[in-house]
XYZ file of C-alpha atoms in Angstrom:
454
model
C 96.003 120.396 92.763
C 96.213 116.649 92.023
C 99.055 116.086 89.576
C 100.992 112.879 90.176
C 99.844 109.346 89.490
C 100.330 108.357 93.112
C 98.117 111.250 94.268
C 95.372 110.080 91.892
C 95.604 106.523 93.194
C 95.619 107.601 96.833
C 92.665 109.952 96.314
C 90.398 107.131 95.166
C 91.684 104.729 97.845
C 90.793 107.279 100.520
C 87.454 107.984 98.863
C 86.559 104.292 98.855
C 87.361 104.000 102.565
C 84.983 106.860 103.387
C 82.293 105.537 101.025
C 82.476 102.106 102.672
C 82.061 103.701 106.116
C 78.914 105.540 105.008
C 77.227 102.722 103.139
C 74.828 100.617 105.178
C 75.549 97.368 103.302
C 78.978 95.821 102.750
C 77.634 93.684 99.898
C 76.770 96.803 97.900
C 80.286 98.118 98.330
C 81.882 94.773 97.434
C 79.712 94.351 94.332
C 79.828 97.831 92.840
C 82.594 99.923 94.411
C 85.545 97.675 95.328
C 86.960 97.196 91.798
C 86.458 100.807 90.709
C 89.353 103.185 90.046
C 90.065 106.643 88.649
C 90.789 106.505 84.934
C 91.791 110.130 84.617
C 91.369 113.638 86.009
C 90.865 116.151 83.224
C 90.354 119.704 84.416
C 87.436 119.593 86.842
C 86.154 116.192 85.686
C 87.071 112.881 87.288
C 86.452 109.798 85.155
C 85.884 106.627 87.179
C 85.931 103.074 85.794
C 83.324 100.691 87.271
C 82.682 97.016 86.631
C 79.250 96.870 84.940
C 76.507 98.825 83.183
C 74.360 98.478 86.297
C 77.164 99.967 88.370
C 77.341 102.934 85.961
C 73.610 103.505 86.401
C 73.751 103.312 90.191
C 76.762 105.647 90.436
C 75.086 108.236 88.211
C 71.857 108.194 90.182
C 71.556 106.644 93.649
C 75.156 107.140 94.880
C 76.242 110.251 92.943
C 75.664 112.679 95.813
C 77.452 110.425 98.316
C 80.527 110.052 96.096
C 80.526 113.735 95.163
C 80.417 114.784 98.842
C 83.344 112.473 99.714
C 85.470 113.776 96.817
C 84.681 117.389 97.774
C 85.649 116.614 101.359
C 89.005 115.182 100.282
C 89.935 117.669 97.560
C 88.025 120.841 98.499
C 87.094 120.956 94.802
C 83.629 120.469 93.344
C 84.594 117.916 90.676
C 82.157 116.651 88.092
C 82.062 112.817 88.178
C 81.876 110.699 85.039
C 81.270 106.920 85.423
C 82.035 104.519 82.567
C 82.949 100.878 81.940
C 86.420 99.799 80.852
C 84.904 98.362 77.651
C 83.865 101.874 76.581
C 87.539 102.887 76.578
C 88.614 99.773 74.696
C 85.900 100.190 72.067
C 86.663 103.867 71.605
C 83.227 105.133 72.694
C 84.780 107.134 75.521
C 86.474 110.353 74.453
C 88.929 110.550 77.333
C 92.535 109.435 77.036
C 94.164 107.654 79.964
C 96.558 109.516 82.202
C 97.316 106.664 84.603
C 99.790 104.107 83.325
C 100.474 100.813 85.010
C 103.885 100.375 86.525
C 105.065 97.058 87.847
C 105.828 96.349 91.464
C 108.314 93.650 92.570
C 110.720 94.444 89.735
C 113.500 92.337 91.240
C 111.328 89.292 91.977
C 111.814 86.367 89.612
C 111.952 82.579 89.552
C 115.271 80.774 89.876
C 115.280 78.396 86.901
C 117.725 75.993 88.601
C 115.318 75.249 91.471
C 113.102 72.543 89.961
C 111.444 69.321 91.073
C 114.206 67.413 89.280
C 116.881 69.070 91.428
C 114.876 68.571 94.639
C 115.964 65.443 96.534
C 112.953 63.688 98.062
C 113.117 61.637 101.253
C 110.769 60.584 104.057
C 111.196 63.951 105.769
C 109.880 66.039 102.840
C 107.883 63.604 100.690
C 104.430 64.964 101.622
C 105.487 68.547 100.935
C 107.005 67.560 97.593
C 103.882 65.633 96.589
C 101.576 68.500 97.563
C 103.734 71.007 95.666
C 103.666 68.833 92.552
C 99.877 68.457 92.717
C 99.511 72.226 92.950
C 101.928 72.761 90.055
C 99.975 70.346 87.871
C 96.581 71.823 88.774
C 97.028 75.448 89.894
C 93.898 76.815 91.541
C 92.057 73.499 91.247
C 92.860 71.006 94.016
C 94.181 73.186 96.843
C 93.803 76.901 96.248
C 96.057 77.521 99.235
C 99.095 75.393 100.137
C 100.961 76.298 103.329
C 104.395 74.678 103.862
C 106.229 75.174 107.157
C 109.551 73.955 108.535
C 112.734 75.111 110.195
C 115.060 77.243 108.094
C 117.070 75.674 105.305
C 114.980 72.564 104.591
C 113.807 73.334 101.054
C 110.644 75.439 101.320
C 111.911 78.139 98.965
C 113.163 75.480 96.536
C 109.627 74.064 96.332
C 108.134 77.506 95.666
C 110.425 78.025 92.693
C 109.888 74.433 91.550
C 106.127 75.019 91.417
C 106.541 78.161 89.338
C 109.080 76.584 86.968
C 106.933 73.483 86.476
C 103.853 75.529 85.582
C 105.768 77.597 83.040
C 107.704 74.680 81.521
C 105.239 71.799 81.766
C 101.875 73.475 82.153
C 100.868 76.823 80.696
C 103.739 79.189 79.780
C 101.270 82.090 79.718
C 100.389 81.699 83.391
C 101.131 84.876 85.340
C 103.268 83.927 88.342
C 104.545 86.204 91.090
C 107.219 84.993 93.499
C 107.973 87.311 96.402
C 109.159 87.157 99.982
C 107.156 88.709 102.797
C 109.987 91.171 103.398
C 109.814 92.412 99.801
C 106.028 92.624 100.054
C 106.357 94.808 103.159
C 108.804 97.094 101.338
C 106.443 97.451 98.369
C 103.513 98.170 100.672
C 105.463 100.882 102.504
C 106.404 102.584 99.215
C 102.805 102.301 98.036
C 101.294 103.703 101.232
C 103.739 106.636 101.187
C 102.829 107.453 97.617
C 106.324 106.680 96.322
C 105.043 104.053 93.896
C 103.266 105.628 90.948
C 101.216 102.640 89.915
C 97.846 100.954 90.040
C 96.663 99.910 93.527
C 98.904 97.241 95.021
C 95.968 94.928 95.705
C 94.825 95.029 92.089
C 98.343 94.479 90.794
C 99.100 91.385 92.905
C 95.652 89.817 92.563
C 95.893 90.086 88.770
C 98.409 87.206 88.863
C 97.257 83.605 88.464
C 99.721 82.190 91.002
C 101.205 83.871 94.089
C 104.275 82.209 95.636
C 104.757 83.902 99.013
C 107.898 83.117 101.021
C 108.420 83.520 104.807
C 104.963 84.822 105.701
C 106.035 85.055 109.370
C 107.653 88.412 108.542
C 104.156 89.931 108.380
C 104.056 89.576 112.174
C 103.367 92.866 114.013
C 102.536 94.678 110.751
C 98.733 95.122 110.917
C 98.398 97.441 107.910
C 100.444 95.154 105.681
C 98.431 92.178 106.951
C 95.237 93.997 106.027
C 96.508 94.513 102.476
C 97.642 90.879 102.225
C 94.273 89.675 103.484
C 92.461 91.659 100.777
C 94.746 90.182 98.108
C 94.345 86.696 99.566
C 90.561 86.878 99.569
C 90.332 88.278 96.062
C 92.672 85.662 94.577
C 91.040 82.698 96.324
C 87.545 83.857 95.401
C 88.649 84.143 91.780
C 90.083 80.620 91.700
C 93.725 81.692 91.768
C 96.555 79.670 93.386
C 98.436 80.777 96.507
C 101.418 78.921 98.004
C 102.810 80.171 101.314
C 105.892 79.162 103.290
C 106.777 79.863 106.897
C 109.072 78.717 109.676
C 106.016 78.188 111.887
C 102.525 76.745 111.772
C 99.855 79.436 111.205
C 98.699 79.584 114.820
C 102.309 79.827 116.074
C 103.048 83.125 114.296
C 102.865 85.881 116.893
C 100.757 88.983 116.253
C 99.137 87.583 113.115
C 95.479 88.473 112.607
C 93.055 85.704 113.562
C 91.348 85.879 110.185
C 94.667 85.205 108.412
C 95.429 82.291 110.744
C 91.956 80.906 110.032
C 92.354 81.266 106.246
C 95.781 79.613 106.278
C 94.468 76.674 108.309
C 91.621 76.213 105.820
C 94.210 75.460 103.159
C 96.440 72.396 102.975
C 99.038 72.752 105.746
C 102.125 70.551 105.304
C 105.329 70.357 107.356
C 108.899 69.393 106.448
C 110.868 67.559 109.131
C 114.626 67.257 109.581
C 116.216 65.118 106.859
C 117.233 61.517 107.473
C 120.821 60.439 106.898
C 120.193 58.575 103.639
C 118.503 61.578 102.064
C 121.379 63.817 103.169
C 123.794 61.472 101.392
C 121.653 61.635 98.228
C 121.648 65.439 98.421
C 125.425 65.448 98.702
C 125.804 63.047 95.777
C 123.584 65.177 93.554
C 125.415 68.336 94.596
C 128.819 66.780 93.845
C 127.698 65.652 90.382
C 126.056 69.007 89.618
C 129.451 70.637 90.254
C 131.002 68.437 87.578
C 133.035 66.341 90.044
C 133.601 62.586 89.982
C 131.528 61.040 92.766
C 133.688 57.899 92.786
C 136.620 59.958 94.090
C 134.777 60.730 97.346
C 135.115 58.145 100.118
C 131.679 56.996 101.241
C 132.765 57.769 104.801
C 133.033 61.465 103.874
C 129.414 61.607 102.731
C 128.126 59.826 105.816
C 130.198 62.007 108.117
C 128.768 65.149 106.508
C 125.256 63.678 106.590
C 125.562 62.921 110.299
C 127.167 66.223 111.259
C 125.123 68.672 109.179
C 121.788 66.849 108.832
C 119.641 69.376 110.684
C 119.736 71.910 107.873
C 120.019 71.196 104.137
C 121.390 74.686 103.509
C 124.107 74.109 106.118
C 124.800 70.676 104.606
C 125.290 72.178 101.144
C 127.399 74.979 102.624
C 129.736 72.464 104.252
C 130.063 70.584 100.973
C 130.795 73.839 99.116
C 133.592 74.462 101.581
C 134.982 70.994 100.921
C 134.744 71.450 97.151
C 136.567 74.790 97.374
C 139.223 73.138 99.532
C 139.927 70.225 97.200
C 139.787 72.314 94.005
C 141.930 75.213 95.192
C 144.039 74.075 98.135
C 144.865 70.416 97.665
C 146.169 68.162 94.945
C 144.469 64.878 95.723
C 142.807 62.224 93.593
C 140.677 60.801 96.410
C 138.713 62.822 98.964
C 139.257 60.988 102.236
C 137.853 61.640 105.668
C 141.105 63.338 106.672
C 140.880 65.742 103.723
C 137.242 66.484 104.560
C 138.139 67.066 108.211
C 140.719 69.648 107.268
C 138.199 71.446 105.041
C 135.460 71.770 107.667
C 137.690 72.157 110.730
C 136.295 75.622 111.418
C 132.684 74.495 111.101
C 132.737 71.624 113.583
C 135.177 72.961 116.178
C 138.807 72.019 116.561
C 138.576 70.286 119.959
C 136.076 67.627 118.905
C 136.896 67.014 115.244
C 139.064 63.927 115.803
C 136.476 62.262 118.001
C 133.644 63.097 115.606
C 135.516 61.680 112.637
C 136.502 58.520 114.511
C 132.898 57.864 115.539
C 131.874 57.836 111.885
C 135.001 55.900 110.949
C 134.059 53.106 113.358
C 130.522 52.959 111.990
C 131.808 52.891 108.398
C 134.410 50.208 109.210
C 131.865 47.945 110.899
C 129.429 48.458 108.022
C 132.105 47.517 105.496
C 133.139 44.436 107.513
C 129.562 43.103 107.495
C 128.785 44.237 103.899
C 126.247 46.803 105.070
C 125.835 50.538 104.619
C 126.299 52.909 107.585
C 122.639 53.967 107.676
C 121.591 50.348 108.288
C 123.752 50.246 111.399
C 122.474 53.554 112.785
C 118.882 52.819 111.710
C 116.061 50.852 113.321
C 116.139 47.510 111.482
C 116.597 44.664 114.009
C 117.415 41.667 111.832
C 120.201 39.437 113.160
C 123.215 40.549 111.111
C 122.344 44.259 111.296
C 121.623 44.120 115.026
C 124.929 42.322 115.628
C 126.889 44.924 113.644
C 125.080 47.728 115.491
C 125.985 46.269 118.905
C 129.632 45.904 117.917
C 129.773 49.493 116.574
C 128.291 50.792 119.818
C 130.765 48.719 121.843
C 133.766 49.951 119.859
C 132.749 53.632 120.021
C 132.410 53.324 123.777
C 135.637 51.347 124.248
C 137.883 53.193 121.808
C 136.649 56.771 122.225
C 134.914 56.775 125.628
C 131.940 58.636 124.179
C 129.085 59.265 126.681
C 126.182 56.815 126.478
C 123.634 59.547 125.769
C 125.640 60.821 122.804
C 126.002 57.306 121.412
C 122.233 56.928 121.754
C 121.704 60.060 119.707
C 123.996 58.736 116.971
C 121.980 55.521 116.800
C 118.509 56.920 116.213
C 117.797 58.476 119.598
C 118.152 55.349 121.752
C 118.245 55.874 125.525
C 121.342 55.155 127.592
C 119.834 51.918 128.981
C 119.541 50.445 125.493
C 123.108 51.492 124.695
C 124.388 49.929 127.920
C 122.530 46.710 127.120
C 124.229 46.522 123.693
C 127.663 47.018 125.276
C 127.024 44.344 127.932
C 125.808 41.939 125.257
C 129.070 42.261 123.305
C 131.183 41.980 126.481
C 129.422 38.748 127.441
C 129.762 37.314 123.940
C 133.491 38.062 123.883
C 133.967 35.738 126.878
C 132.473 32.671 125.163
C 132.134 33.351 121.423
C 135.387 32.983 119.403
C 133.778 34.394 116.220
C 132.739 37.544 118.042
C 136.217 37.888 119.530
C 137.830 37.506 116.086
C 135.480 40.078 114.509
C 136.159 42.667 117.225
C 139.917 42.070 117.012
C 139.908 42.555 113.236
C 137.795 45.680 113.492
C 140.045 47.203 116.144
C 143.022 46.731 113.798
C 141.173 48.396 110.914
C 140.170 51.489 112.844
C 143.645 52.181 114.258
């Protein structure tokens, strides 16, 4: 006996699979069968909702025996089949009363209202992704029905997903139906659905009823063929109906192992955008915004602290913010200081950077900051690629001092200065050494700088 809502849902899902196998044309199934569902089972009568008057006619005549045989096969009961349109229920012309009630999936999925475009710091490394996300938010389902953003972990992909959803609701259409979910949550919902634990409408119909799907970390669908099959059906239905899908991943589509070729192909047909590692200036801006958002006075933080954090934790924005949170906790709860100096910051993040190298790491940044201050520059100009006279001179002196005072390996110095090779670093050092022999101004500058960094 079929009693529960999940049993009713699973019965028709299984019936549709068998019907599709026995039909000679996929287009017939897609047009007339795919959107159908059981409205109720009342005694020995099954009422099925179909999508048009023509579908009702075909089900009652041409395909009645086929459907009846499949249902008998699955239930071992000779049910009478009644086919109607949903409009007949709404208008009251159908006498049956519904026994299947919709129940939401993804109950714990929601947008984080604090993750907006305004709180997202844009730099060269993420500008394209930010621009694409904003275009999608302004025109959901219009310009790019599928946006695929990939990057290493912790670089802002999830922030952009939430920003898109928040923008649509706050600046676009507040009635837009938006679903944010991670791939892991989607897998969990699919497992509950396939086991019959979720008494609800079919998962595909539920998800595809949304106007916008924000899908995080799609790589977790790897090696899950059944879940991929469900996601593909949802993907196709939403795209064909002009809905918006935004996907994030830590890999490009064709780099995700054990992902169906048809999914890889669909993802690549969308707009695929990458986020690179952040540059130092953007990291500083992120830190400044984070400090102000915590209600702290930015002027009380030495600039050298921000640049040290930006240099040390620049590979991952999440790690960068975590290090700053540790510093904020340290100064609020463990110290009584008016100014956050490099020494205070060093004490706060001692465990994150490793005790043996902390002094050297701090002094490297201290030399760069001191040289920048001496020549009225900012540290990022010295470590950057601009080659104008004053900046190039300051850069050479900074390289020389780091080598002389700290004995840092040439390759490491090269990394600090934009990835320069050891030959370039050696050339800069030789240039300063030669100038010191004949140029009194250079000698005076180096002498003054050595005093300041002691």
